[in-house]
PDB file of C-alpha atoms and ligand atoms in Angstrom:
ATOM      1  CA  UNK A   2     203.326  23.334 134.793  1.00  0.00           C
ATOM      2  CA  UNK A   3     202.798  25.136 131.221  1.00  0.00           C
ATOM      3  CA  UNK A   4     201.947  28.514 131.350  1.00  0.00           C
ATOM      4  CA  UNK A   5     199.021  29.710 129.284  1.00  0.00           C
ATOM      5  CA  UNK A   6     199.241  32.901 127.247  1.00  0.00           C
ATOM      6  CA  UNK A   7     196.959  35.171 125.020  1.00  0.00           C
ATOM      7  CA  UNK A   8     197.858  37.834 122.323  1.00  0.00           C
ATOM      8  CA  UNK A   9     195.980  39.012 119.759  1.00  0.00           C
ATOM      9  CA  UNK A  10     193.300  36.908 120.078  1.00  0.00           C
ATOM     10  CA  UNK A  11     195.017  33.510 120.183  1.00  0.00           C
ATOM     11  CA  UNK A  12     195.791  31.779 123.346  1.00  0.00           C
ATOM     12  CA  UNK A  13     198.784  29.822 123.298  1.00  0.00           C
ATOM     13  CA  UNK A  14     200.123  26.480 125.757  1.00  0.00           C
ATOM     14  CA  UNK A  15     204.088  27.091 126.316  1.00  0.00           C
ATOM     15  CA  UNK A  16     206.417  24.245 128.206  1.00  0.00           C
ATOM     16  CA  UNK A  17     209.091  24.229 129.087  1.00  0.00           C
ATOM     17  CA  UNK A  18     211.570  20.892 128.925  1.00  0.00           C
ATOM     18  CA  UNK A  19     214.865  20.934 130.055  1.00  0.00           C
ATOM     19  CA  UNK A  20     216.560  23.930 128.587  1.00  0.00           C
ATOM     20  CA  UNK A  21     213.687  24.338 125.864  1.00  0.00           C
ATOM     21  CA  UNK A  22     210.425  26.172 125.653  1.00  0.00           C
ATOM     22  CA  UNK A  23     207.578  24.642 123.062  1.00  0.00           C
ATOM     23  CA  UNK A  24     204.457  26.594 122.376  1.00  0.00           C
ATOM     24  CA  UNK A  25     201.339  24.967 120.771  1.00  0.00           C
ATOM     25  CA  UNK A  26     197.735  26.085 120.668  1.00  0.00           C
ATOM     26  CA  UNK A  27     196.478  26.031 123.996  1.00  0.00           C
ATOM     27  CA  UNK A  28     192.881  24.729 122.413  1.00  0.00           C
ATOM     28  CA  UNK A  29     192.826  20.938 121.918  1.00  0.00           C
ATOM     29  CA  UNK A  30     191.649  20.114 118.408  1.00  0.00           C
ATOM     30  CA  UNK A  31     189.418  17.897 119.906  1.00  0.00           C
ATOM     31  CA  UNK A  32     187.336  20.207 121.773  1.00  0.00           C
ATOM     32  CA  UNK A  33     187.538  23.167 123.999  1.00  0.00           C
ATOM     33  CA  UNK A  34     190.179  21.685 126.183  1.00  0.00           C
ATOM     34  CA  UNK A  35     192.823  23.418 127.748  1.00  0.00           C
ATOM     35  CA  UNK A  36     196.398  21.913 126.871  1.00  0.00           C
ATOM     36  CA  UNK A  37     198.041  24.387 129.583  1.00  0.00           C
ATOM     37  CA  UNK A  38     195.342  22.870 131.873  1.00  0.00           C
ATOM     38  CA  UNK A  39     196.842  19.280 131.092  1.00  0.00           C
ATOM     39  CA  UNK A  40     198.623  16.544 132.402  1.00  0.00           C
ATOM     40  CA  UNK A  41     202.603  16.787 131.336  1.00  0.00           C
ATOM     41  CA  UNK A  42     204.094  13.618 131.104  1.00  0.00           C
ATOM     42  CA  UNK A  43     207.428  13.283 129.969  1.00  0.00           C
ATOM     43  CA  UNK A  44     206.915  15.205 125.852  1.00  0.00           C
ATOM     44  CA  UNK A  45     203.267  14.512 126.007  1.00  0.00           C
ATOM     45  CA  UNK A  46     200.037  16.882 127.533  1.00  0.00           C
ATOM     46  CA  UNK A  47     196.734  15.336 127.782  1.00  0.00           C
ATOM     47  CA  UNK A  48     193.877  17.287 127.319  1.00  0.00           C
ATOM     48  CA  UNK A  49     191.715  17.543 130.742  1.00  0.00           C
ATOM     49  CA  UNK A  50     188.656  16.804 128.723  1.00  0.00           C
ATOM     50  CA  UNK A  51     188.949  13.282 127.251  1.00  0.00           C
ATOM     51  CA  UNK A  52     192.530  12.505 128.188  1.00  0.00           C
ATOM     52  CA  UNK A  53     194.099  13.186 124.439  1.00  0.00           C
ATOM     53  CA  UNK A  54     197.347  13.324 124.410  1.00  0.00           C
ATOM     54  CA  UNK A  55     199.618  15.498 122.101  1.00  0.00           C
ATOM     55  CA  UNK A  56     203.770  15.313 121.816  1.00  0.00           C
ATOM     56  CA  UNK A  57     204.705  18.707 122.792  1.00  0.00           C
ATOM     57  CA  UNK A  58     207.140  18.776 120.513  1.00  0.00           C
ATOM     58  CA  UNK A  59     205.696  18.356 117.187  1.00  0.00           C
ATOM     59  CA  UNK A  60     201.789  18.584 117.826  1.00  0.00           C
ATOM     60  CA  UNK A  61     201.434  14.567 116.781  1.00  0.00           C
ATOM     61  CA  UNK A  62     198.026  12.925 118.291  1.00  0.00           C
ATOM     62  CA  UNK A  63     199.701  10.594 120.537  1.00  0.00           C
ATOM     63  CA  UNK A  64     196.242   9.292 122.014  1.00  0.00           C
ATOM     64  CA  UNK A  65     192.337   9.187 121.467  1.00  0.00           C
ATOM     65  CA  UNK A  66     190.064  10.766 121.028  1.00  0.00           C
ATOM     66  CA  UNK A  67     192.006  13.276 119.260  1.00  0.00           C
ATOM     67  CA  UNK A  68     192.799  12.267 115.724  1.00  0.00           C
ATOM     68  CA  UNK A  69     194.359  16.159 114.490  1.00  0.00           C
ATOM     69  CA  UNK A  70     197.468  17.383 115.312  1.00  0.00           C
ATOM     70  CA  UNK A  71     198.110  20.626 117.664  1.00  0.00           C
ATOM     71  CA  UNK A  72     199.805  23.410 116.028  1.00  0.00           C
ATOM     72  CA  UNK A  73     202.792  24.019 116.695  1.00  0.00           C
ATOM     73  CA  UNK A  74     205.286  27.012 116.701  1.00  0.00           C
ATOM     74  CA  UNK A  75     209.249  27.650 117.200  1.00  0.00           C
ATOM     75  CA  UNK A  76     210.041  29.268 120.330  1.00  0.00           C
ATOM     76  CA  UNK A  77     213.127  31.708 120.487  1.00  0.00           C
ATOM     77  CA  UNK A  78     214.718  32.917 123.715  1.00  0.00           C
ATOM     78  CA  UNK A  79     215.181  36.429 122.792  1.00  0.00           C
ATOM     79  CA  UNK A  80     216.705  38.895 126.145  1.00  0.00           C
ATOM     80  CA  UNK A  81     215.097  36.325 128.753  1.00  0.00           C
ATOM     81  CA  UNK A  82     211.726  36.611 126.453  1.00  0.00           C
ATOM     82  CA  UNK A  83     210.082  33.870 124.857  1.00  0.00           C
ATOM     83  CA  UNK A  84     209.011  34.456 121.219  1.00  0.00           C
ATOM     84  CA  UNK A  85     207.442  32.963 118.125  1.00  0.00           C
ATOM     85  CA  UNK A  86     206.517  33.830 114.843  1.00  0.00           C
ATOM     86  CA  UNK A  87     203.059  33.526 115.235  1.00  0.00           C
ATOM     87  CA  UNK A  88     202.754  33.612 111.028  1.00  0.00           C
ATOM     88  CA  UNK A  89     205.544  30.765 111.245  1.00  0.00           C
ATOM     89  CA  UNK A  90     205.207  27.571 108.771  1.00  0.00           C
ATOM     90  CA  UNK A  91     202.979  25.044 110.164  1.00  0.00           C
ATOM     91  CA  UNK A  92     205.560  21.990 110.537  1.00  0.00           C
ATOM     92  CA  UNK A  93     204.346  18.686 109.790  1.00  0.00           C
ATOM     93  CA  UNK A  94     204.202  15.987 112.209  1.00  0.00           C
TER      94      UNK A  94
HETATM   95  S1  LIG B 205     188.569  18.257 124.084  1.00  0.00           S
HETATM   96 FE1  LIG B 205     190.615  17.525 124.249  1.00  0.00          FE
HETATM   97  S2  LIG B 205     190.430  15.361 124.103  1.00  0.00           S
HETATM   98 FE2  LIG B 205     188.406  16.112 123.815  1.00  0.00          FE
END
């Protein structure tokens, strides 16, 4: 189940896979769906509004309707913390 989390006015979507976490934007870029509301299956979410589906990992539109990608940021493990850059260099997917 992701967990969703807000600082500072942004409201991230962080999974957790295996040993990894991966935080996105918890807003679809579809619409106002939830990601941490989603479906997880396998390294994709799907959005609870219209059933788009994301790769967790990189933010890539894996599905309709969606057709941009979910930012993405680098999670670190920092004394049992999870934390991100949140000015961090959008990666392309
Ligand atoms: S709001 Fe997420 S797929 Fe439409």
């Amino acid at each position: 189940m992701p967990l969703r989390c807000e600082l500072n006015g942004m409201v991230y979507a962080v999974f957790v896979m295996g040993d990894r976490y991966y935080v996105i934007s918890d807003t679809c870029t579809h619409g106002p769906g939830s990601l941490s509301e989603g479906y997880v299956d396998g390294c994709e979410v799907e959005c609870p509004f219209h059933q788009g589906r994301f790769d967790i990992v990189t933010g890539a539109v894996r599905s309709a309707p969606c057709t941009v990608p979910v930012r993405t940021w680098t999670a670190h493990v920092v004394d049992g913390c999870i934390e991100i850059d949140p000015d961090e260099v959008r990666r392309t997917s």
